[in-house]
Structures are given as C-alpha cells and as structure tokens.
Coordinates of C-alpha atoms in Angstrom, one line a residue:
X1383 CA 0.0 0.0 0.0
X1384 CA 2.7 2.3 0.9
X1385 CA 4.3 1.4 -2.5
X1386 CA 1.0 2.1 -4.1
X1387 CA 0.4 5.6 -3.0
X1388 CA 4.1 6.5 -3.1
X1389 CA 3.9 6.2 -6.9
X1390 CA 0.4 8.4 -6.5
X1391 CA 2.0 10.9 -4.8
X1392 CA 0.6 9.9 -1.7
X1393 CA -2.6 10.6 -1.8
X1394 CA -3.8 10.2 2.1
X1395 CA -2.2 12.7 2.9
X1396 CA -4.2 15.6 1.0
X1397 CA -7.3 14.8 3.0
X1398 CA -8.1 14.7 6.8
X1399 CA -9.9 11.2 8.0
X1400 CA -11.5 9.3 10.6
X1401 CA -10.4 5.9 11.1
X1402 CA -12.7 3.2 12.4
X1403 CA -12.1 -0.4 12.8
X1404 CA -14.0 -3.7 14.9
X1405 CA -15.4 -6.7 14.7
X1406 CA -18.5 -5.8 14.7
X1407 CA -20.2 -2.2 14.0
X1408 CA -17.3 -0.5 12.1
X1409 CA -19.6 -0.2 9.3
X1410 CA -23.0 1.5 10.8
X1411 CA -20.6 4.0 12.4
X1412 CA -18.5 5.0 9.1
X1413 CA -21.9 5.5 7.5
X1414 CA -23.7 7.5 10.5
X1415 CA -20.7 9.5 10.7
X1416 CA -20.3 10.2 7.5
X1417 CA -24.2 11.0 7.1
X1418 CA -23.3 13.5 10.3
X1419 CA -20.3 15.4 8.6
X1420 CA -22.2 15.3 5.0
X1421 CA -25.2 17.0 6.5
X1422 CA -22.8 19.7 8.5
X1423 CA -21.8 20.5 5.0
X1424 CA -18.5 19.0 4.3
X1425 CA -17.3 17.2 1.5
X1426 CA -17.3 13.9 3.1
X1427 CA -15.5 10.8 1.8
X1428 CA -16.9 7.1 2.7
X1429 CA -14.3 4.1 2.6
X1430 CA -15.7 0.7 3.4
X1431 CA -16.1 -2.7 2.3
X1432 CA -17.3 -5.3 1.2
X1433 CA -19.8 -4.0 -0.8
X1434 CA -23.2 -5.6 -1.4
X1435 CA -24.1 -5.3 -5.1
X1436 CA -21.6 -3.3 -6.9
X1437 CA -18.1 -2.8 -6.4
X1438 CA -18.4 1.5 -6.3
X1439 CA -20.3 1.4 -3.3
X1440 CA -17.2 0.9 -1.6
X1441 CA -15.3 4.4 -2.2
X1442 CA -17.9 7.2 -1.8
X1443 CA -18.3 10.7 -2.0
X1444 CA -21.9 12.5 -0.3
X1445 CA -23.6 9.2 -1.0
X1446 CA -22.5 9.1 -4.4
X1447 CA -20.5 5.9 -6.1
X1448 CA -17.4 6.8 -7.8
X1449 CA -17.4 7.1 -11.4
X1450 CA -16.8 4.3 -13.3
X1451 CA -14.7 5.9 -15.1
X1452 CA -12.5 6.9 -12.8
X1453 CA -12.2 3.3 -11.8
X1454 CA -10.8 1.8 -15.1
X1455 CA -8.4 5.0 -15.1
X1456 CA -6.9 4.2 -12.3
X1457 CA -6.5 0.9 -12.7
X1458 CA -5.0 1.3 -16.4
X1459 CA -2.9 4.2 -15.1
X1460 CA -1.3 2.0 -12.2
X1461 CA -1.0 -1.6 -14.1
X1462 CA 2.7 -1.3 -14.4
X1463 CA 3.3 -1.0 -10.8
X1464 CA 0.0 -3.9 -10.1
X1465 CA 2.6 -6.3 -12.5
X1466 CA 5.9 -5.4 -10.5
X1467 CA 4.4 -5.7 -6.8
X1468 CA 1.8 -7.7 -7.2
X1469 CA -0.6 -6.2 -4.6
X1470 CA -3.9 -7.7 -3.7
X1471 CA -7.4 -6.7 -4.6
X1472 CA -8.0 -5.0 -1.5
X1473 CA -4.8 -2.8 -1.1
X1474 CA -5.2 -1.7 -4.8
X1475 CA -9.2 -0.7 -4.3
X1476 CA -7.7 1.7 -0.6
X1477 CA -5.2 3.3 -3.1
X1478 CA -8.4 4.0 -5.7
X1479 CA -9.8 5.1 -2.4
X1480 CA -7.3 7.8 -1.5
X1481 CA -6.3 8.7 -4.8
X1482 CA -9.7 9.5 -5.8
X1483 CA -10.5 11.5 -2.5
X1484 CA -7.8 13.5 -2.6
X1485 CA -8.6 14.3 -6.5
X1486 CA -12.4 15.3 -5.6
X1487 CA -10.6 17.1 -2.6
X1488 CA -12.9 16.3 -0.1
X1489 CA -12.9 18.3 3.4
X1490 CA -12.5 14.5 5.1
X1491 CA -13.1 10.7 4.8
X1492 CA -14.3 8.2 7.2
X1493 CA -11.9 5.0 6.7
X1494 CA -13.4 1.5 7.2
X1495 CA -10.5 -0.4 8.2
X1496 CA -10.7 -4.1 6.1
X1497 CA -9.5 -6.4 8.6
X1498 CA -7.6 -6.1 12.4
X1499 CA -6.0 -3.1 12.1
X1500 CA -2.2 -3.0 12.6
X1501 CA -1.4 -4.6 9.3
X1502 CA -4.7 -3.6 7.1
X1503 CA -3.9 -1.2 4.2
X1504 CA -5.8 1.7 5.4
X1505 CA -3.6 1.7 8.7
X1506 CA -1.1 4.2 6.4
X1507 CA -3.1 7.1 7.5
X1508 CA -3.0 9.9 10.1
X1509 CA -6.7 10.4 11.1
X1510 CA -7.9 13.1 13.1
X1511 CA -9.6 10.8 15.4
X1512 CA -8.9 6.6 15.4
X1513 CA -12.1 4.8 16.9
X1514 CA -12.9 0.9 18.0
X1515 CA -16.3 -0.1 18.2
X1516 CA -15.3 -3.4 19.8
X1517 CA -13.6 -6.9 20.1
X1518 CA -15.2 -10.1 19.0
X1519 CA -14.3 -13.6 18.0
X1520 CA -14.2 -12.9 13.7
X1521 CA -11.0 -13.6 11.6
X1522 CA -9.2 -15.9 14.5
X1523 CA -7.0 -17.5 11.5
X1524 CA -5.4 -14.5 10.8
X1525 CA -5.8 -12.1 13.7
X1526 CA -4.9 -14.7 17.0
X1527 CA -7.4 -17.1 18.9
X1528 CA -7.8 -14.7 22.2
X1529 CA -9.7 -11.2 22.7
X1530 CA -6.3 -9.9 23.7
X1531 CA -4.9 -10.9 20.3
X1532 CA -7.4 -9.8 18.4
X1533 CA -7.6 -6.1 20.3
X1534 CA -4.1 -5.9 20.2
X1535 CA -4.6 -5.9 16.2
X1536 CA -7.4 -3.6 16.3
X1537 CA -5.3 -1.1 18.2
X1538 CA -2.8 -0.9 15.9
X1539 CA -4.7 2.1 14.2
X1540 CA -4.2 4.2 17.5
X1541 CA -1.6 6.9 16.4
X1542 CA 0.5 8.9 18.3
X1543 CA -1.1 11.8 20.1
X1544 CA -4.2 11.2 17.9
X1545 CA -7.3 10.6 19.9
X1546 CA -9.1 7.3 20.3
X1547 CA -12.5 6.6 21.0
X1548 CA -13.3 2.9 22.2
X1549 CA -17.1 2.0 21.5
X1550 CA -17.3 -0.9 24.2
X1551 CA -14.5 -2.8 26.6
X1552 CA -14.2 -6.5 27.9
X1553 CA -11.8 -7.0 30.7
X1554 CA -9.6 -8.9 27.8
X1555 CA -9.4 -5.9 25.7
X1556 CA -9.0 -3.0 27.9
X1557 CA -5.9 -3.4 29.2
X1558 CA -4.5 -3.7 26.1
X1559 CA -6.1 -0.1 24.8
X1560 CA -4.9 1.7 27.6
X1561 CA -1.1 0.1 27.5
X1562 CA -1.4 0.7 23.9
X1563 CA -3.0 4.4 24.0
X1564 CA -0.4 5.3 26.8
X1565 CA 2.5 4.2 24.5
X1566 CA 1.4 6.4 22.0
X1567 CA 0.3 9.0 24.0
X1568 CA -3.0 8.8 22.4
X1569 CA -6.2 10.5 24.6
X1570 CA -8.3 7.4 25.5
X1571 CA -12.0 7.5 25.7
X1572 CA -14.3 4.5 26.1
X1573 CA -17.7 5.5 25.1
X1574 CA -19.9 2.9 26.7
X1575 CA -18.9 5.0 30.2
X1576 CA -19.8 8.2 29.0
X1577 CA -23.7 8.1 28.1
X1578 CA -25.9 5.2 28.1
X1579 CA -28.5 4.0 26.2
X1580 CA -31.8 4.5 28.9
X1581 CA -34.6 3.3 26.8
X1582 CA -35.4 2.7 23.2
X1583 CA -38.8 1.5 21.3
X1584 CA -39.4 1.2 17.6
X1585 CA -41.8 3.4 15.3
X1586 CA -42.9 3.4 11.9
X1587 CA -39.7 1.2 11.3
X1588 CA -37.5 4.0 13.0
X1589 CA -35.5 3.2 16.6
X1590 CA -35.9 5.7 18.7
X1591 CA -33.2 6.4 22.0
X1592 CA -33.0 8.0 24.8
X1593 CA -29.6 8.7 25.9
X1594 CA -28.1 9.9 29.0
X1595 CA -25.0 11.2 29.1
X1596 CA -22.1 11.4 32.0
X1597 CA -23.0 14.7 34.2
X1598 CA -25.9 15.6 32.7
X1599 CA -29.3 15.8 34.0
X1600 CA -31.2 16.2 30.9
X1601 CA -31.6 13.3 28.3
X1602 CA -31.8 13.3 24.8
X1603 CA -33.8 11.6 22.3
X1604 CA -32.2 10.5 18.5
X1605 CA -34.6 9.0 15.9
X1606 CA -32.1 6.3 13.8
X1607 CA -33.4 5.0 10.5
X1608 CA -31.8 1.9 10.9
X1609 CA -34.0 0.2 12.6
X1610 CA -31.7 -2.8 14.8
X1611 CA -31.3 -2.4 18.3
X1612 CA -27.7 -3.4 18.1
X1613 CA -27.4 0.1 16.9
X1614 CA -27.6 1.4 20.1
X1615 CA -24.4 0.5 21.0
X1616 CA -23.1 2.0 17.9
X1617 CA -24.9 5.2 18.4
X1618 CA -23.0 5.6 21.8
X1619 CA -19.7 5.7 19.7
X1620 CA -20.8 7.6 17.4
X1621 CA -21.9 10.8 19.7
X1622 CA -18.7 10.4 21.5
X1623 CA -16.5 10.5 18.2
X1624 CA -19.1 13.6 17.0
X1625 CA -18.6 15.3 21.0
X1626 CA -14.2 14.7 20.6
X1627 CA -14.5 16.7 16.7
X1628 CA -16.6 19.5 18.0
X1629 CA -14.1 20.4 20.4
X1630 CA -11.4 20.1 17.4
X1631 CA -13.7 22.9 15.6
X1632 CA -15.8 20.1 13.8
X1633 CA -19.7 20.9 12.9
X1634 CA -20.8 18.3 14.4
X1635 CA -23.5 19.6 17.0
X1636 CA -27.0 18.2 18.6
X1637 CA -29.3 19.5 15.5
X1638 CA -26.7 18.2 12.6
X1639 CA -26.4 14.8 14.3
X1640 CA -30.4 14.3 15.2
X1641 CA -31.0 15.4 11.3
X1642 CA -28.7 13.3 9.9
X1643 CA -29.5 10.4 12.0
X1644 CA -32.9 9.9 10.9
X1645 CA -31.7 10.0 6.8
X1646 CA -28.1 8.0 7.5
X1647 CA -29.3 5.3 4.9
X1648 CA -30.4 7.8 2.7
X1649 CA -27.5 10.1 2.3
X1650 CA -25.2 7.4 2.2
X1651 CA -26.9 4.0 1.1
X1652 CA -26.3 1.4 4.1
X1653 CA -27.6 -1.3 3.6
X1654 CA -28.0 -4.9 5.2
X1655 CA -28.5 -3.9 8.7
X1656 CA -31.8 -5.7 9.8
X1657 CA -33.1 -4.3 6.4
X1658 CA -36.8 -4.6 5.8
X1659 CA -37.4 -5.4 2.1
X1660 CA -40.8 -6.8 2.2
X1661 CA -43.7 -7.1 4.6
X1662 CA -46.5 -9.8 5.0
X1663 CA -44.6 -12.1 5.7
X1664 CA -41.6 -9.5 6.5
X1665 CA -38.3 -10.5 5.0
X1666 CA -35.2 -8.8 6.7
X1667 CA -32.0 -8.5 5.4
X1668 CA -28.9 -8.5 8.0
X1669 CA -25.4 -8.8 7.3
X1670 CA -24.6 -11.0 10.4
X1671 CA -22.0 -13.0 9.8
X1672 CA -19.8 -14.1 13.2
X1673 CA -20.8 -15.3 16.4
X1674 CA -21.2 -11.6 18.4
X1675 CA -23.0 -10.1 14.9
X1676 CA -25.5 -13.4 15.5
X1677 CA -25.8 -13.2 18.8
X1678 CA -27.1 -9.7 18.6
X1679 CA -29.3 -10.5 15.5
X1680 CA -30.6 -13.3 17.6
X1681 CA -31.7 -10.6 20.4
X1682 CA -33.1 -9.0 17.7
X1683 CA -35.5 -11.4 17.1
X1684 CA -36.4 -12.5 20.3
X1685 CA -38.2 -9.1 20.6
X1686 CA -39.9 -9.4 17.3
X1687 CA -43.7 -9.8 16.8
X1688 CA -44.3 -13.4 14.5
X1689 CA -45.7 -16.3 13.9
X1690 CA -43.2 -19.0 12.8
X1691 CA -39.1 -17.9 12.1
X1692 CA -37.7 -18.8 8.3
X1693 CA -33.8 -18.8 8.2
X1694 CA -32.1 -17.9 4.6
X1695 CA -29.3 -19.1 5.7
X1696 CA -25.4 -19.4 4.1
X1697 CA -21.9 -19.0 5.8
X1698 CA -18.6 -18.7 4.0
X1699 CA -15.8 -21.6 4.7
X1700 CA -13.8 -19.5 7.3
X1701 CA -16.1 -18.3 9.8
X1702 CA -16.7 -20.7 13.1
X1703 CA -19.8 -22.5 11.4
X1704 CA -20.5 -24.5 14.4
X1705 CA -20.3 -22.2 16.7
X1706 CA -22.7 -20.0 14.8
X1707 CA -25.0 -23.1 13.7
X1708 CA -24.6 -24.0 18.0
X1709 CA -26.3 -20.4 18.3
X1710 CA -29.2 -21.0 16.1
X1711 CA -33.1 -21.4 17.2
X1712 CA -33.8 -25.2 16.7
X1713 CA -37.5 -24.2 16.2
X1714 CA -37.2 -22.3 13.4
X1715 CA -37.6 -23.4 9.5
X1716 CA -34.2 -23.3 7.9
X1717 CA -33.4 -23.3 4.0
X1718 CA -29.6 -23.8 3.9
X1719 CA -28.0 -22.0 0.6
X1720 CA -24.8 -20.6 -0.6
X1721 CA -23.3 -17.2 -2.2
X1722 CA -22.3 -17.7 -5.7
X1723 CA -18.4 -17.1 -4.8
X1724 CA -15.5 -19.6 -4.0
X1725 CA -15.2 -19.3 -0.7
X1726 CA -18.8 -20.0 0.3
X1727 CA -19.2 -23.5 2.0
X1728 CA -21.7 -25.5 0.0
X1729 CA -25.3 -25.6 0.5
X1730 CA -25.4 -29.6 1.1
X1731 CA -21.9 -29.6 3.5
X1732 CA -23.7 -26.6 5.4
X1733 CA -27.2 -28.7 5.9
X1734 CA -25.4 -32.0 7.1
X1735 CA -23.0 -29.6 9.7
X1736 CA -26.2 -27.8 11.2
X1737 CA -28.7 -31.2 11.3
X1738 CA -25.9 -32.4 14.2
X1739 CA -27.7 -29.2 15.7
X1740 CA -31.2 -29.7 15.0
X1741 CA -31.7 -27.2 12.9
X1742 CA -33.4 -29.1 10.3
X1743 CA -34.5 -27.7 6.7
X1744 CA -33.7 -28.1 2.7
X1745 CA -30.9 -26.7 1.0
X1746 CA -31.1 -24.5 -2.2
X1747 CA -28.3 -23.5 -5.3
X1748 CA -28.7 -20.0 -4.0
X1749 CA -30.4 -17.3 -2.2
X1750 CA -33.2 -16.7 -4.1
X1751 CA -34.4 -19.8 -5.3
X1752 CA -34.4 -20.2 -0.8
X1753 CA -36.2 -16.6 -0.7
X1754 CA -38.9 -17.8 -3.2
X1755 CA -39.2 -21.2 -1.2
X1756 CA -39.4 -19.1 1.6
X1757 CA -42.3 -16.7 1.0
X1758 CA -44.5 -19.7 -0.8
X1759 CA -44.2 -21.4 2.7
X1760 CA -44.5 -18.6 4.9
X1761 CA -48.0 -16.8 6.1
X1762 CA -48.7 -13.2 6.6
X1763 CA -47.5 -12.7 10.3
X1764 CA -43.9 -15.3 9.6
X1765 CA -41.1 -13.6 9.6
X1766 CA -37.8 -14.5 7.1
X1767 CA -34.2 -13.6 7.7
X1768 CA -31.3 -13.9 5.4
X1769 CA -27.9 -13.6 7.2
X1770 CA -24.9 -15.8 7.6
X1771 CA -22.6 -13.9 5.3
X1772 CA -22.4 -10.5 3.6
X1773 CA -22.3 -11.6 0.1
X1774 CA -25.4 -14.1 0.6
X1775 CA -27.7 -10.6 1.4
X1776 CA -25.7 -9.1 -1.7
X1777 CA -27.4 -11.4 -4.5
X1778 CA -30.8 -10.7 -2.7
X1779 CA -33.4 -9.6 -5.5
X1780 CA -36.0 -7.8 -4.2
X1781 CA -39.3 -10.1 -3.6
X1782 CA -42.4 -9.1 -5.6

C-alpha cells in the first residue's frame, strides 16, 4: 500500500480522515458518521467494504458511487506498478480510495478499516480521530485465537497523540487499549462510560433512544433510520467521536447529528442492517456473519412480533460454522443455501454440519431460489431472515 500511494503521490495525505475499525459495527458507524459530517456540510469521503451489489459502493463521495470511469483510469494508469508488486485486490481498491479523495478534494473521509487493524492497508493514515467499536471472535486465523490478540490488532490504528474513541470494553481488551494508548500517547476515551442508552422503542420502522449522558441531568432523544437495536451501541460511539470533533472545531453539534441520524441510509446507502425489504410475511436482510453479529441479530428477534421464524441461511468456509450453527433457534424453519463465490461453503456440507444441531431444513443453489421457497411457505405474520454472510444478502433480489 505504501508502495502504491508512493507512486500516486501519496494521496492520504491531502485529506483529513477518521479511522474506524472492529469486529462488529465498524460499518454502521462510518456511515452514520459520514451521514453526520455530509449533513454539516463538508465534502465527506466514505471508505468501506465489502460491498453488497456493486463494487463502487465501496469508495464514496456525499452518498455518491465513484465514477466508473475513474475506476478503469486508475486501474489502467497504475497496471505497471499492479505487475511489479503484485498487490492484492484490497490494497489496490484503498489506493483508488485515496487517490480519488484526494482528486475530488474532499474536506474529510471516514476510513473503514478491512481487517484487524495494525497490518490492514488503510492503517497508512493519520486520522484526526482513530475509533474501535469493539472486540469479538471474527478472523481468528489470521488475527490470534484470544480477545487480547485480536484487540491488540485492532489497536494498531491508535496513532501517536491522535485521539481514540473505544465503543465498548471487555476486561480482555482494555488493558491492552490503555497500555497501547499510553504508549502512543494517544487520549483514550471509552464511550460505553460516557452516556448510556436508557430506553429505546421502535416506530414506523424507526429506533428511537434515549440517551443519557455522564453529568448531565437532561436526556436526549435520537430518531435512527436503521432500525436494529444493536445500533444502540453503535450510536454511543458515534456521539462520543461527534462530541471529541466538535471540540477540534468540527460541525458536528445536537441538530446536525439528530437530522442526519434519521436519513443515515439515505444520504449514504447502508444497507444490510436488519433491512426490511418486504412485509407480510416481512423479510429482513442482516449482514450478520460471526458469532457476536448473531448473537445480537438473535436478540433482535427474540423481541420481534411473528408467527413461525424462516432462516435464509449461508456462511462462507472460514467463519466458526459451528459455533454459529450452535447459536441458532432449533424451532425455526431453515433453507440452507450458498453465495455464488469460491469461498462460500456449500449448501449440502452446510445442511449435514447444522442437522448435528437440530436445525433441520432443505438446501437450495442459491439465495433466491431459498427466498422464493421461503415466501410460498410462509404466512402473513412469519417472519424470514437472510444472514450468515455479507455476500449471501448481496445477491438478494428484491421479492415481488
């Protein structure tokens, strides 16, 4: 990567950024922040991936894809160098990233860190601000098989004298933060301690949350149109990281953040995040895809109004399937299927690992052959969910 944007003329460093990684919830927050700084009117920059449907929603300007023609530029432009280094995929899309940022001249970009932290390509940056949502068990292979491994990657994105913002703490990880943060002599701020989430409800497919904050006696209220209560936690971090860049000078205050809030999938096209593409029977879309991303999905559900449960449901071969499938409501009708890429684990493999657990159902070519099954079987009040791996709820077509 550094290679790469040393023949661009260094691109990163013509913008100002905010650097997000986790296991879980690194997405959500690089959208609602970048829905936050878009609505305070700046030029705002969105880096994330994968993406669902087409490869441009990945590098974004103010909820726009990058041209396409900007993409085969690039691409032509730095083919010499691709031949030379051979980089991968991934390291030469965050050097289209950067190069295309700093072109547009945006005013900043929030940076989606790919995987860990200390080694991923996008850790060549100086952000204004580094923040961690959190620490789960995803990627063990390559990031270590303990929650003090895997934070210790994830902190490798805290700079020196840059401030972090931690969304939530175990008693593995935050040791390592703090030892970390102090090395660097990075501020540290852990923004489960500073407000709390004191009640939320759900309305006209909104969440609604009332937040109390550290020394404060008033509470306020923040209308989210993404609708899963796992955003809650992720709302936390994100008023903390919007609270640290208004005391840098940042527009980022009460009325730009309740506003942009309620439009976050709108101004920058989130997707995937208990998604709601069709109702009676309602079919949701989540890109859950490790054991703490289930486990909240299955909270999720256990507070949902229905008659019987459908699982669309297809993993990819280096996630911990039976852990996952060990998770899984043994009630519930199950239609085991695959994405339509190499690394998915077939259909037939996946149905035999999860009948060990009960969890009993057919298995389909792909996802929308399961969806149709799905919604021929299902009555008005069932409710369907596809999950199990971010490219599975990227070949969704929308039901009729």
């Amino acid at each position: 990567t550094i290679k790469l944007c040393d023949f661009l003329g260094d691109p990163q460093k013509k913008f100002k950024s905010i650097h997000v990684a986790g296991t879980n919830g690194k997405g959500s927050v690089s959208h609602m922040l970048a829905a936050i700084l878009q609505t305070a009117g700046y030029k705002t920059g969105l880096y994330t991936s994968p993406h669902l449907k087409d490869f441009r929603e990945r590098i974004k300007i103010n909820g726009e894809m990058v041209d396409e023609e900007f993409v085969i530029d690039f691409t032509q432009r730095i083919q010499p160098l691709i031949e030379e280094i051979e980089p991968s995929f991934f390291e030469i899309t965050v050097a289209m990233a950067f190069e295309y940022f700093a072109m547009q001249k945006v005013d900043v970009a929030v940076i989606e860190v790919g995987l860990g932290g200390r080694f991923d390509s996008t850790n060549i940056i100086t952000p204004e601000l580094s923040v961690i949502t959190n620490i789960g068990w995803d990627h063990m292979n390559m990031l270590g098989d303990s929650l003090d491994k895997i934070a210790f990657e994830k902190a490798g994105i805290i700079k020196e004298n840059i401030p972090v913002v931690i969304g939530e703490v175990l008693p593995e990880t935050i040791d390592v933060f703090q030892k970390v943060a102090e090395e660097k002599n990075a501020p540290f701020t852990i923004a489960s301690q500073k407000r709390q989430a004191v009640n939320w409800y759900w309305e006209k497919y909104e969440l609604i949350i009332e937040v109390s904050e550290q020394h404060k006696t008033d509470h306020k209220v923040y209308h989210l149109d993404l609708p899963g209560i796992y955003q809650t936690k992720n709302l936390l971090t994100v008023l903390e990281v919007c609270s640290q860049l208004h005391e840098k000078g940042w527009k980022t205050d009460e009325t730009i953040i309740q506003k942009a809030l309620l439009h976050a999938k709108k101004l920058t096209g989130l997707h995937g995040r208990w998604e709601i593409i069709h109702h009676a029977p309602d079919v949701i879309l989540d890109v859950a895809h490790n054991i703490d991303g289930i486990k909240q999905l299955l909270e999720q559900i256990e507070i949902t109004n229905y008659h019987q449960l459908h699982f669309i449901f297809g993993m990819v071969k280096d996630k911990e399937i039976e852990k996952i499938l060990s998770l899984l409501p043994k009630e519930a009708n199950y239609y085991f299927t695959k994405a339509q890429i190499p690394r998915a684990l077939p259909e037939d493999e996946l149905a035999a690992k999860a009948r060990s657990f009960e969890l009993n159902g057919n298995a389909f070519p792909d996802v929308n052959v399961s969806l149709e099954n799905a919604m021929q079987l299902a009555k008005k009040d069932d409710l369907i969910i596809v999950c199990g791996s971010v490219f599975l709820v990227g070949e969704v077509k929308m039901p009729k």
